[in-house]
Amino acid sequence: MSWLNAVVQGVLLGGFFAISALGLSIVFGVMRIVNLAHGALMILAAYGSVLLIERTGLGTWSSLLVVVPVMAALGYLLQRLVLQRAVSISELAPLMVTFGISIMIPNALVELFTSDVQALPTGNLATRSVSAGGIAVGLLPLLTFGIAVVLIAGLQLFLARARSGRLMRAAADDSQALRLMGVDNRVVYAQATAIAFATLALAGVLFGVRQGGVAPFDGQVTVLLAFETVIIGGLGSLWGTLVGGIVLGVTQTLGGEFSPEVPLLVGNLMFLAVLAFRPNGILGRETRA
Amino acid sequence: MTTTTQPQTTAGSVRVDRDRGRAMLAVGLALVALVALAAAPYFIGPGITTDWGNLFYLVTLASMWNLLAGYAGMLSVGQQGFIGLGAYGVFVFNDRGVNPYLSAVIAAAVVAAIAFPVSYLAFRLRGGYFAIGTWVIAEVMRQIIVRFESLGAGKGRTISAYTEDPILRKAYTYWLALGVMAVALAAGYALLRSRTGLALQSIRDNEPAAGAVGIRVSRVKRLVFIASAAGCAAAGAVICIRSLGVAQPNEIFGVGYSAIMIFAVVIGGIGTIEGPVVGAVVYYLLDKYFGQSGVWYFVGLGLVAILVTLFLPKGIWGELASRWHLSLLPVGYRTRSTPHPTGWLTARDHRP
């Protein structure tokens, strides 16, 4: 029964991985930029919640109403003012810029908040669980998984139907043709980045809630997990990130059955195995990263 | 229709100029500097030479990262994996009775052998995904190393057998750091002036085109990946020996080393031999005078790296070089047509 339990917990963990990977997937899919600061930005968003809870008395969930739009706006500005310029310089420039950001954020957070873990209280949500068939499932992981499914379905619908979603796909395919049609591709890029930042803000706060709090350098772990999720699932597929998240989550929880010290290592090895044997990911198309 | 054969560089033909004279002069000067630096422990106190050792491994690391990103277009944020393996390699061979300095050399060779299969995994990914892929590989290396009780598990450990006399030990360590840097720079320069160097630069500028003209792209990139891994491992071994051990596996395997390498190369000038050296000196001085000012220092480093990337993409050396046409260590090729005896500039065949 403990194996079955581990699988169920792993699937739910995969929901969290999928949410944290969405932003990375969108930024790469639309702009071909790999955002090395993804994890650090998630943690920045979680610290935004911490600050709001401390200063204004908002709850963790209501703080999302502020943190998500603020991060989206930050993403819009970052793309317009910094990344757009970097892309025009060289292929390496956006990587260097986002890596620079990923070094600045945690160190600034240490200076402002110390390196101690900052708590993100959620009442008793983190400890409540529902049980079915002898397996106890935490309410929070269940909720996270639900959010992942709704978010991915919503984004798919947006990209398929909404005008700005269709423009994003067009910009990803051929930004010059889009400009000939009279659409400013830089605005489209900035909108896509804003959406990506909104999802990573949500992911960052969820991460803090899951862990009971955040510490400045947590982003170094979350960026790797998000990246592994994208690659395992396959580039260019949002549902793929959910599959990738589930594979990674189940691998980790099964690894945890052997020893509590190895889940991250086993997950990393799983990622390397996918690279070696299925380099396009599980649902990936025949395109190389 | 008879065409006479003629010697290759007679009048009217095209000559390839590789700036041989200037290169020899610069190499000669570098050798003089090397001899002077090697003699330094006899004249200067160990406090200062130990400090210079710090600069030497920074130059080594920056040059190795530049070789990858600046010449082969591979942006790695996982070189700390090889740095860590090099440092831990010292323990492995030192425990078997080898002195730490020779252990460092063996460790670098072993890490080069490890880098060979690793390259097959890493090369599945390109661009930014290659960057994070190497980061994951470095994490895996750390997670495996800390599972060995004999290597101190997660707590780090000290070198078991080292030179007792502190003066002698510091001199040996200094020479090791200097030797590693000299070999790294010399090997890097020799590689770039060779045929492989030309292949590398064409890969960096346009990978599909390089493949189309017959360059074996993966093979050349793999060679650079392995060379860079060996250099980083040697630098890691130097770092380990300098502090007689590893205090924190998280630090020697930390992404902070990638930050330092990227900073030095970007500031100095990516894609030049001289740039990383300039950048490493800049980082060394900044670290020496501002390193104590807490973590704002790192925030500043990140910010400076971003600003330089955006507004001074050639870096300090690159800007100076292009303004005054400077090049101490030329690696390029220039074609020069030699004048025709009658004064014409022509490359046409002569007929009898």
XYZ file of C-alpha atoms in Angstrom:
641
model
C 0.000 0.000 0.000
C 2.890 2.342 0.707
C 3.948 2.047 -2.947
C 0.510 3.007 -4.170
C 0.517 5.843 -1.677
C 3.897 7.018 -2.980
C 2.587 7.000 -6.554
C -0.488 9.038 -5.618
C 1.613 11.555 -3.697
C 4.032 11.705 -6.633
C 1.250 12.472 -9.116
C 0.031 15.306 -6.928
C 3.592 16.596 -6.499
C 3.755 16.568 -10.295
C 0.944 19.106 -10.357
C 3.129 21.505 -8.407
C 6.098 20.874 -10.714
C 3.885 21.554 -13.724
C 2.755 24.931 -12.350
C 6.337 25.920 -11.624
C 7.422 24.850 -15.123
C 4.688 26.718 -17.047
C 6.442 30.081 -16.961
C 9.697 28.600 -18.214
C 7.814 26.807 -20.979
C 5.949 29.925 -22.161
C 9.037 32.161 -22.180
C 10.974 29.590 -24.158
C 8.087 28.676 -26.433
C 7.267 32.227 -27.491
C 10.596 34.061 -27.272
C 13.179 31.238 -27.335
C 14.657 32.715 -24.159
C 15.725 30.368 -21.382
C 15.056 32.260 -18.202
C 17.814 31.255 -15.790
C 16.263 33.558 -13.172
C 12.994 31.575 -13.159
C 13.589 29.999 -9.757
C 14.889 33.177 -8.158
C 11.817 35.066 -9.430
C 9.511 32.403 -7.922
C 11.179 32.955 -4.572
C 10.978 36.726 -5.024
C 7.203 36.378 -5.442
C 6.968 34.259 -2.304
C 8.875 36.951 -0.388
C 6.389 39.453 -1.781
C 3.667 37.474 -0.030
C 5.705 37.315 3.166
C 6.107 41.089 3.113
C 2.407 41.727 2.466
C 1.365 39.369 5.258
C 3.726 41.109 7.661
C 2.865 44.680 6.746
C -0.784 44.678 5.739
C -2.364 41.754 7.525
C -3.464 40.092 4.291
C -3.632 36.296 4.315
C -1.398 34.124 2.158
C -4.128 33.528 -0.420
C -5.366 37.100 -0.587
C -1.772 38.286 -0.980
C -1.796 36.499 -4.347
C -4.231 39.151 -5.577
C -1.425 41.678 -5.243
C 1.670 39.543 -5.879
C 0.510 37.967 -9.150
C -0.376 41.244 -10.931
C 2.774 42.958 -9.624
C 4.967 40.140 -10.886
C 3.125 40.175 -14.232
C 3.839 43.894 -14.541
C 7.478 43.261 -13.629
C 7.661 40.637 -16.352
C 6.162 43.022 -18.908
C 8.685 45.733 -18.059
C 11.644 43.351 -17.877
C 10.891 42.033 -21.339
C 10.342 45.465 -22.872
C 13.242 47.262 -21.233
C 15.911 44.618 -20.731
C 15.390 41.253 -22.410
C 14.307 42.686 -25.768
C 17.581 44.585 -25.924
C 19.549 41.519 -24.823
C 18.007 39.331 -27.538
C 19.147 41.772 -30.217
C 22.779 41.627 -28.999
C 23.559 37.930 -29.123
C 22.287 34.494 -28.273
C 24.289 34.479 -25.056
C 23.197 37.907 -23.848
C 19.706 36.974 -22.524
C 21.235 34.026 -20.695
C 23.815 36.232 -19.062
C 21.219 38.835 -18.127
C 18.848 36.307 -16.551
C 21.756 34.614 -14.804
C 22.814 38.005 -13.428
C 19.276 38.489 -12.111
C 19.349 35.023 -10.534
C 22.483 36.027 -8.591
C 21.133 39.427 -7.543
C 17.739 38.340 -6.184
C 18.763 35.812 -3.501
C 21.643 37.955 -2.258
C 19.395 41.003 -2.011
C 16.831 38.880 -0.133
C 19.497 37.762 2.358
C 20.375 41.401 2.981
C 16.744 42.457 3.436
C 15.263 39.440 5.243
C 18.323 37.486 6.579
C 18.914 33.945 5.384
C 16.374 32.457 7.836
C 13.264 30.718 6.550
C 10.287 33.107 6.348
C 6.982 31.444 7.194
C 3.940 31.552 4.916
C 0.969 30.710 7.167
C -2.151 29.123 5.675
C -4.164 28.228 8.729
C -4.605 24.474 8.876
C -4.759 23.957 5.097
C -1.243 22.551 4.909
C -2.053 19.816 7.415
C -5.621 18.887 6.419
C -6.140 15.762 4.391
C -8.871 13.668 2.886
C -8.640 9.894 2.836
C -10.042 7.486 0.301
C -9.397 3.765 0.017
C -6.878 3.828 2.829
C -4.749 6.529 1.225
C -4.599 9.870 2.937
C -4.206 12.728 0.491
C -3.227 16.176 1.644
C -5.777 18.846 0.803
C -3.090 21.270 -0.344
C -1.429 18.919 -2.890
C -4.888 18.016 -4.185
C -5.756 21.684 -4.556
C -2.396 22.339 -6.265
C -3.015 19.569 -8.756
C -6.467 20.974 -9.506
C -4.983 24.429 -10.065
C -2.401 22.925 -12.444
C -5.048 21.238 -14.584
C -7.280 24.315 -14.706
C -4.319 26.593 -15.461
C -3.017 24.447 -18.315
C -6.473 24.012 -19.826
C -7.072 27.747 -19.548
C -3.744 28.611 -21.164
C -4.331 26.144 -23.992
C -7.732 27.676 -24.619
C -6.228 31.170 -24.483
C -3.491 30.302 -26.991
C -5.975 28.601 -29.295
C -8.870 31.065 -29.203
C -8.075 34.490 -27.777
C -6.742 37.099 -30.175
C -3.643 37.882 -28.101
C -3.046 34.172 -27.577
C -3.093 33.585 -31.314
C -0.717 36.518 -31.774
C 1.668 34.854 -29.346
C 1.721 31.679 -31.386
C 2.211 33.768 -34.516
C 5.097 35.652 -32.899
C 6.676 32.355 -31.909
C 6.443 31.062 -35.470
C 7.539 34.118 -37.415
C 7.901 37.453 -35.679
C 8.890 39.298 -38.860
C 5.776 38.229 -40.714
C 3.767 39.375 -37.711
C 5.354 42.800 -37.943
C 4.456 42.988 -41.611
C 0.844 42.437 -40.545
C 1.109 45.576 -38.454
C 1.471 43.968 -35.049
C 4.293 45.056 -32.769
C 5.887 41.741 -31.826
C 7.673 43.371 -28.873
C 4.325 44.058 -27.207
C 3.245 40.476 -27.849
C 6.479 39.223 -26.304
C 6.002 41.425 -23.278
C 2.442 40.135 -22.821
C 3.668 36.543 -22.988
C 6.340 37.312 -20.391
C 3.703 38.910 -18.176
C 1.616 35.720 -18.296
C 4.708 33.617 -17.583
C 5.564 35.794 -14.582
C 2.002 35.549 -13.281
C 2.225 31.743 -13.289
C 5.671 31.704 -11.711
C 4.453 34.068 -8.976
C 1.644 31.635 -8.177
C 4.143 28.769 -8.257
C 6.497 30.595 -5.899
C 3.814 31.220 -3.304
C 2.583 27.620 -3.588
C 6.173 26.472 -3.077
C 6.441 28.545 0.094
C 3.140 27.180 1.388
C 4.150 23.574 0.677
C 7.491 23.975 2.436
C 5.989 26.004 5.279
C 8.177 28.950 4.275
C 10.854 30.232 1.924
C 14.588 30.916 2.162
C 16.539 33.178 -0.237
C 18.472 30.497 -2.117
C 15.523 28.098 -2.630
C 15.334 29.302 -6.228
C 18.431 27.293 -7.113
C 16.464 24.103 -6.489
C 13.154 25.223 -7.996
C 14.687 26.390 -11.290
C 16.275 22.991 -11.819
C 13.051 21.131 -11.012
C 11.054 23.382 -13.328
C 13.571 22.879 -16.098
C 13.621 19.099 -15.648
C 9.838 19.079 -15.826
C 9.863 20.949 -19.143
C 12.497 18.679 -20.702
C 10.996 15.413 -19.437
C 7.570 16.408 -20.711
C 8.872 17.649 -24.019
C 9.379 21.180 -25.288
C 6.519 23.028 -26.836
C 3.675 21.222 -25.135
C 1.814 22.563 -22.105
C 0.139 19.240 -21.330
C 3.607 17.767 -21.714
C 4.765 19.784 -18.727
C 2.019 18.164 -16.658
C 3.167 14.723 -17.800
C 6.781 15.706 -17.112
C 5.835 16.950 -13.661
C 4.013 13.729 -12.851
C 6.928 11.565 -14.041
C 9.375 13.615 -11.998
C 7.068 13.675 -8.953
C 6.441 9.927 -8.951
C 10.162 9.221 -9.443
C 10.990 11.383 -6.447
C 8.379 9.927 -4.096
C 9.285 6.380 -5.106
C 12.948 7.234 -4.487
C 11.912 8.556 -1.084
C 10.514 5.116 -0.268
C 14.081 3.774 -0.331
C 15.771 6.534 1.576
C 14.625 9.988 2.653
C 17.924 11.424 1.379
C 17.714 10.463 -2.268
C 14.523 11.902 -3.874
C 16.340 14.825 -5.527
C 19.178 12.614 -6.747
C 16.796 10.003 -8.151
C 14.782 12.741 -9.863
C 17.952 14.168 -11.412
C 19.015 10.725 -12.610
C 15.569 10.238 -14.127
C 16.055 13.486 -15.996
C 19.454 12.343 -17.312
C 17.921 9.028 -18.378
C 15.252 10.889 -20.365
C 17.985 13.006 -21.956
C 19.909 9.896 -22.922
C 17.034 7.810 -24.257
C 14.235 10.228 -25.166
C 15.904 13.574 -25.787
C 12.720 15.110 -27.157
C 10.840 14.360 -23.964
C 7.897 12.113 -23.427
C 5.346 14.144 -25.392
C 7.889 16.183 -27.326
C 7.871 16.822 -31.022
C 10.832 16.270 -33.280
C 12.453 19.606 -32.523
C 15.703 20.144 -30.741
C 16.025 22.534 -27.868
C 47.097 25.931 -72.934
C 50.085 25.417 -70.702
C 50.144 26.897 -67.290
C 53.453 27.133 -65.593
C 53.752 26.044 -62.034
C 55.016 28.760 -59.808
C 56.144 29.038 -56.209
C 53.334 29.714 -53.791
C 54.166 33.188 -52.612
C 55.560 34.883 -55.646
C 54.340 38.200 -56.812
C 50.720 38.429 -57.733
C 49.537 35.672 -55.433
C 47.731 35.858 -52.100
C 49.554 35.289 -48.873
C 47.918 34.273 -45.578
C 49.141 36.439 -42.748
C 48.872 35.023 -39.251
C 50.691 37.772 -37.401
C 53.448 35.389 -36.534
C 55.905 38.050 -35.400
C 53.515 39.691 -32.988
C 52.388 36.348 -31.594
C 55.976 35.266 -30.992
C 56.770 38.561 -29.282
C 53.756 38.254 -26.966
C 54.544 34.625 -26.171
C 58.152 35.613 -25.459
C 57.011 38.338 -23.075
C 54.627 35.898 -21.421
C 57.507 33.445 -20.888
C 59.610 36.161 -19.253
C 56.660 37.019 -16.995
C 56.231 33.341 -16.162
C 59.877 32.976 -15.134
C 59.639 36.122 -13.027
C 56.461 34.902 -11.325
C 57.975 31.469 -10.759
C 60.949 33.082 -8.996
C 58.684 35.256 -6.831
C 58.611 32.961 -3.731
C 62.394 33.442 -3.380
C 62.036 37.200 -3.098
C 58.532 37.944 -1.839
C 56.885 36.851 1.386
C 54.379 33.952 1.395
C 51.532 36.299 2.344
C 51.665 38.060 -1.016
C 52.317 34.981 -3.150
C 49.390 33.176 -1.496
C 47.232 36.113 -2.470
C 48.478 35.891 -6.059
C 47.575 32.209 -6.113
C 44.000 33.405 -5.714
C 44.356 35.440 -8.894
C 45.936 32.523 -10.766
C 43.012 30.165 -10.273
C 40.576 32.947 -11.163
C 42.433 33.485 -14.453
C 42.368 29.717 -15.073
C 38.626 29.472 -14.435
C 37.781 32.514 -16.545
C 39.904 31.261 -19.457
C 38.300 27.826 -19.308
C 34.806 29.294 -19.336
C 35.736 31.607 -22.190
C 37.017 28.644 -24.192
C 33.554 27.077 -23.874
C 31.299 30.087 -24.322
C 33.489 32.510 -26.216
C 34.942 30.125 -28.765
C 32.597 27.151 -28.923
C 29.296 28.911 -28.174
C 28.518 26.617 -25.229
C 27.246 28.583 -22.267
C 27.718 26.329 -19.267
C 26.539 27.124 -15.759
C 27.734 23.724 -14.543
C 31.522 24.001 -14.564
C 31.380 23.947 -10.750
C 30.707 20.217 -11.097
C 34.195 19.736 -12.537
C 35.706 22.163 -10.017
C 34.196 20.090 -7.213
C 35.317 16.791 -8.725
C 38.849 18.159 -9.094
C 38.879 19.233 -5.445
C 37.568 15.869 -4.231
C 39.960 14.060 -6.589
C 42.823 15.431 -4.479
C 41.465 13.504 -1.458
C 41.053 10.312 -3.449
C 44.678 10.157 -4.638
C 46.190 11.793 -1.566
C 44.618 9.074 0.606
C 46.499 6.518 -1.509
C 49.846 8.071 -0.670
C 50.293 10.455 -3.604
C 51.434 13.959 -2.647
C 48.690 16.572 -3.023
C 50.318 18.392 -5.972
C 50.636 15.296 -8.101
C 47.137 14.305 -6.934
C 45.870 17.544 -8.453
C 47.350 16.653 -11.832
C 45.965 13.102 -11.715
C 42.567 14.429 -10.634
C 42.450 16.774 -13.629
C 43.240 13.889 -15.983
C 40.583 11.671 -14.390
C 37.978 14.433 -14.589
C 38.803 14.849 -18.282
C 38.012 11.143 -18.697
C 34.725 11.632 -16.805
C 33.860 14.638 -18.971
C 33.951 12.480 -22.091
C 30.766 10.450 -21.366
C 29.194 13.504 -19.683
C 29.535 15.433 -22.944
C 27.248 12.940 -24.680
C 24.478 13.749 -22.196
C 25.084 17.487 -22.153
C 25.222 17.769 -25.955
C 21.638 16.531 -26.172
C 20.743 20.082 -25.249
C 21.477 23.376 -26.931
C 21.653 27.037 -25.987
C 19.959 27.881 -22.738
C 18.842 24.329 -22.150
C 22.467 23.246 -22.388
C 23.161 25.826 -19.680
C 20.650 24.409 -17.200
C 21.473 20.836 -18.255
C 25.085 21.310 -17.187
C 23.809 22.801 -13.921
C 21.759 19.647 -13.269
C 24.787 17.472 -14.058
C 26.861 19.462 -11.551
C 24.125 18.916 -8.940
C 24.131 15.177 -9.625
C 27.907 15.100 -9.140
C 27.555 16.853 -5.777
C 24.705 14.606 -4.680
C 26.758 11.512 -5.508
C 29.985 12.770 -3.875
C 28.286 13.619 -0.565
C 27.027 10.047 -0.302
C 30.615 8.820 0.254
C 31.429 8.601 3.949
C 35.173 8.481 3.111
C 34.904 11.882 1.417
C 33.399 13.448 4.519
C 29.778 12.976 3.420
C 28.013 16.336 3.434
C 30.434 17.929 5.876
C 33.580 18.351 3.796
C 37.000 17.154 4.974
C 40.695 18.028 5.127
C 43.694 16.727 3.162
C 45.243 13.845 5.102
C 48.906 14.156 4.087
C 50.354 17.533 3.165
C 53.775 19.230 3.289
C 54.455 20.025 6.955
C 56.734 23.044 6.562
C 54.397 26.014 5.991
C 56.874 28.059 3.911
C 57.597 25.174 1.583
C 53.919 24.214 1.404
C 52.907 27.714 0.401
C 55.639 27.839 -2.245
C 54.568 24.482 -3.710
C 50.933 25.561 -3.719
C 51.867 28.824 -5.431
C 53.837 26.998 -8.106
C 50.980 24.593 -8.672
C 48.510 27.475 -9.109
C 50.943 29.258 -11.435
C 51.659 26.094 -13.419
C 47.965 25.305 -13.853
C 47.299 28.817 -15.093
C 50.270 28.779 -17.460
C 49.313 25.417 -18.939
C 45.671 26.472 -19.280
C 46.560 29.718 -21.054
C 49.224 28.143 -23.265
C 47.069 25.189 -24.233
C 44.125 27.481 -24.920
C 46.210 29.735 -27.138
C 47.839 26.861 -28.990
C 44.424 25.302 -29.576
C 42.992 28.521 -30.962
C 45.911 29.149 -33.315
C 45.639 25.599 -34.639
C 43.286 24.328 -37.339
C 40.882 23.306 -34.603
C 40.808 26.916 -33.463
C 39.637 28.024 -36.873
C 36.973 25.310 -36.805
C 35.878 26.488 -33.367
C 35.474 30.087 -34.385
C 33.439 29.086 -37.403
C 31.212 26.925 -35.193
C 30.693 29.841 -32.830
C 29.791 32.167 -35.672
C 27.492 29.805 -37.560
C 27.146 26.196 -36.506
C 25.112 24.841 -39.457
C 27.405 26.560 -41.962
C 30.479 25.160 -40.210
C 28.999 21.677 -40.477
C 28.195 22.261 -44.129
C 31.829 23.033 -45.035
C 32.945 19.762 -43.491
C 33.863 20.638 -39.927
C 33.082 17.819 -37.530
C 31.133 20.039 -35.191
C 30.391 17.614 -32.353
C 33.944 16.331 -32.240
C 35.483 19.776 -32.009
C 32.980 20.882 -29.371
C 33.598 17.713 -27.380
C 37.341 18.345 -27.414
C 36.778 21.833 -25.977
C 34.284 20.558 -23.398
C 36.799 17.992 -22.125
C 39.696 20.466 -22.128
C 37.627 22.970 -20.193
C 36.558 20.306 -17.685
C 40.186 19.344 -17.080
C 41.178 22.972 -16.578
C 38.319 23.592 -14.150
C 39.191 20.401 -12.255
C 42.804 21.524 -11.919
C 41.612 24.893 -10.632
C 39.306 23.086 -8.179
C 42.247 21.033 -6.958
C 44.235 24.240 -6.455
C 41.354 25.752 -4.463
C 41.217 22.608 -2.316
C 44.975 22.511 -1.660
C 45.116 26.223 -0.879
C 42.694 25.753 2.015
C 43.969 22.241 2.908
C 40.578 20.737 2.230
C 36.938 21.405 1.431
C 34.893 23.078 4.162
C 31.522 22.857 2.426
C 30.659 20.599 -0.518
C 27.814 22.988 -1.315
C 30.340 25.739 -1.823
C 32.892 23.959 -4.031
C 29.977 22.584 -6.111
C 28.156 25.923 -5.854
C 26.787 27.875 -8.802
C 28.677 30.862 -7.372
C 31.752 29.713 -9.288
C 29.790 29.969 -12.516
C 28.789 33.484 -11.501
C 32.447 34.403 -10.979
C 33.525 32.903 -14.305
C 30.736 34.589 -16.246
C 31.404 37.897 -14.526
C 35.137 37.816 -15.291
C 34.659 36.825 -18.927
C 31.840 39.280 -19.640
C 33.646 42.190 -17.984
C 36.979 41.398 -19.622
C 35.666 40.614 -23.070
C 34.195 37.329 -24.272
C 35.795 35.571 -27.232
C 39.299 36.976 -26.812
C 42.331 35.394 -25.170
C 43.229 38.534 -23.262
C 39.704 39.426 -22.076
C 39.256 36.724 -19.414
C 42.661 37.590 -17.942
C 41.653 41.250 -17.687
C 38.270 40.242 -16.248
C 39.847 37.928 -13.679
C 42.158 40.723 -12.538
C 39.158 43.062 -12.230
C 37.236 40.470 -10.215
C 40.291 39.772 -8.052
C 40.685 43.467 -7.226
C 36.959 43.965 -6.589
C 36.912 40.927 -4.339
C 40.004 42.103 -2.484
C 38.709 45.579 -1.751
C 34.922 45.131 -1.637
C 34.552 41.426 -0.840
C 34.023 42.172 2.846
C 31.047 44.436 2.214
C 28.546 41.607 2.604
C 26.109 40.251 0.108
C 25.374 43.602 -1.541
C 28.692 42.882 -3.203
C 27.137 39.973 -5.095
C 24.109 42.073 -5.993
C 26.534 44.614 -7.432
C 28.419 41.948 -9.386
C 25.191 40.686 -10.947
C 24.136 44.213 -11.836
C 27.512 45.106 -13.370
C 27.465 41.882 -15.430
C 23.998 42.753 -16.766
C 24.934 46.343 -17.590
C 28.144 45.320 -19.352
C 26.264 42.652 -21.339
C 23.722 45.226 -22.482
C 25.826 48.318 -23.019
C 29.431 47.159 -23.464
C 28.983 43.723 -25.031
C 32.632 43.444 -26.069
C 33.867 43.935 -22.520
C 36.814 46.047 -21.399
C 39.454 44.371 -23.542
C 37.186 44.038 -26.551
C 36.396 47.767 -26.483
C 40.031 48.783 -26.101
C 41.156 46.343 -28.758
C 38.652 47.516 -31.342
C 39.357 51.173 -30.615
C 43.134 50.931 -30.973
C 43.349 47.749 -33.074
C 45.099 45.984 -30.245
C 45.742 42.298 -30.254
C 48.525 40.905 -28.120
C 47.758 37.288 -28.924
C 46.352 37.178 -32.433
C 44.527 34.026 -33.509
C 43.065 35.298 -36.761
C 43.872 34.899 -40.444
C 44.296 37.747 -42.893
C 44.815 37.449 -46.605
C 47.233 39.858 -48.197
C 47.831 40.139 -51.884
C 51.464 40.692 -52.701
C 52.123 43.294 -55.402
C 52.773 42.318 -59.022
C 56.331 42.979 -60.253
C 55.086 45.638 -62.623
C 53.166 47.241 -59.844
C 49.724 45.762 -60.531
C 47.678 44.229 -57.824
C 46.409 41.070 -59.410
C 45.868 37.475 -58.468
C 45.548 36.221 -62.057
C 47.717 33.421 -63.416
C 50.751 34.339 -65.422
C 51.021 32.928 -68.882
C 54.401 32.414 -70.524
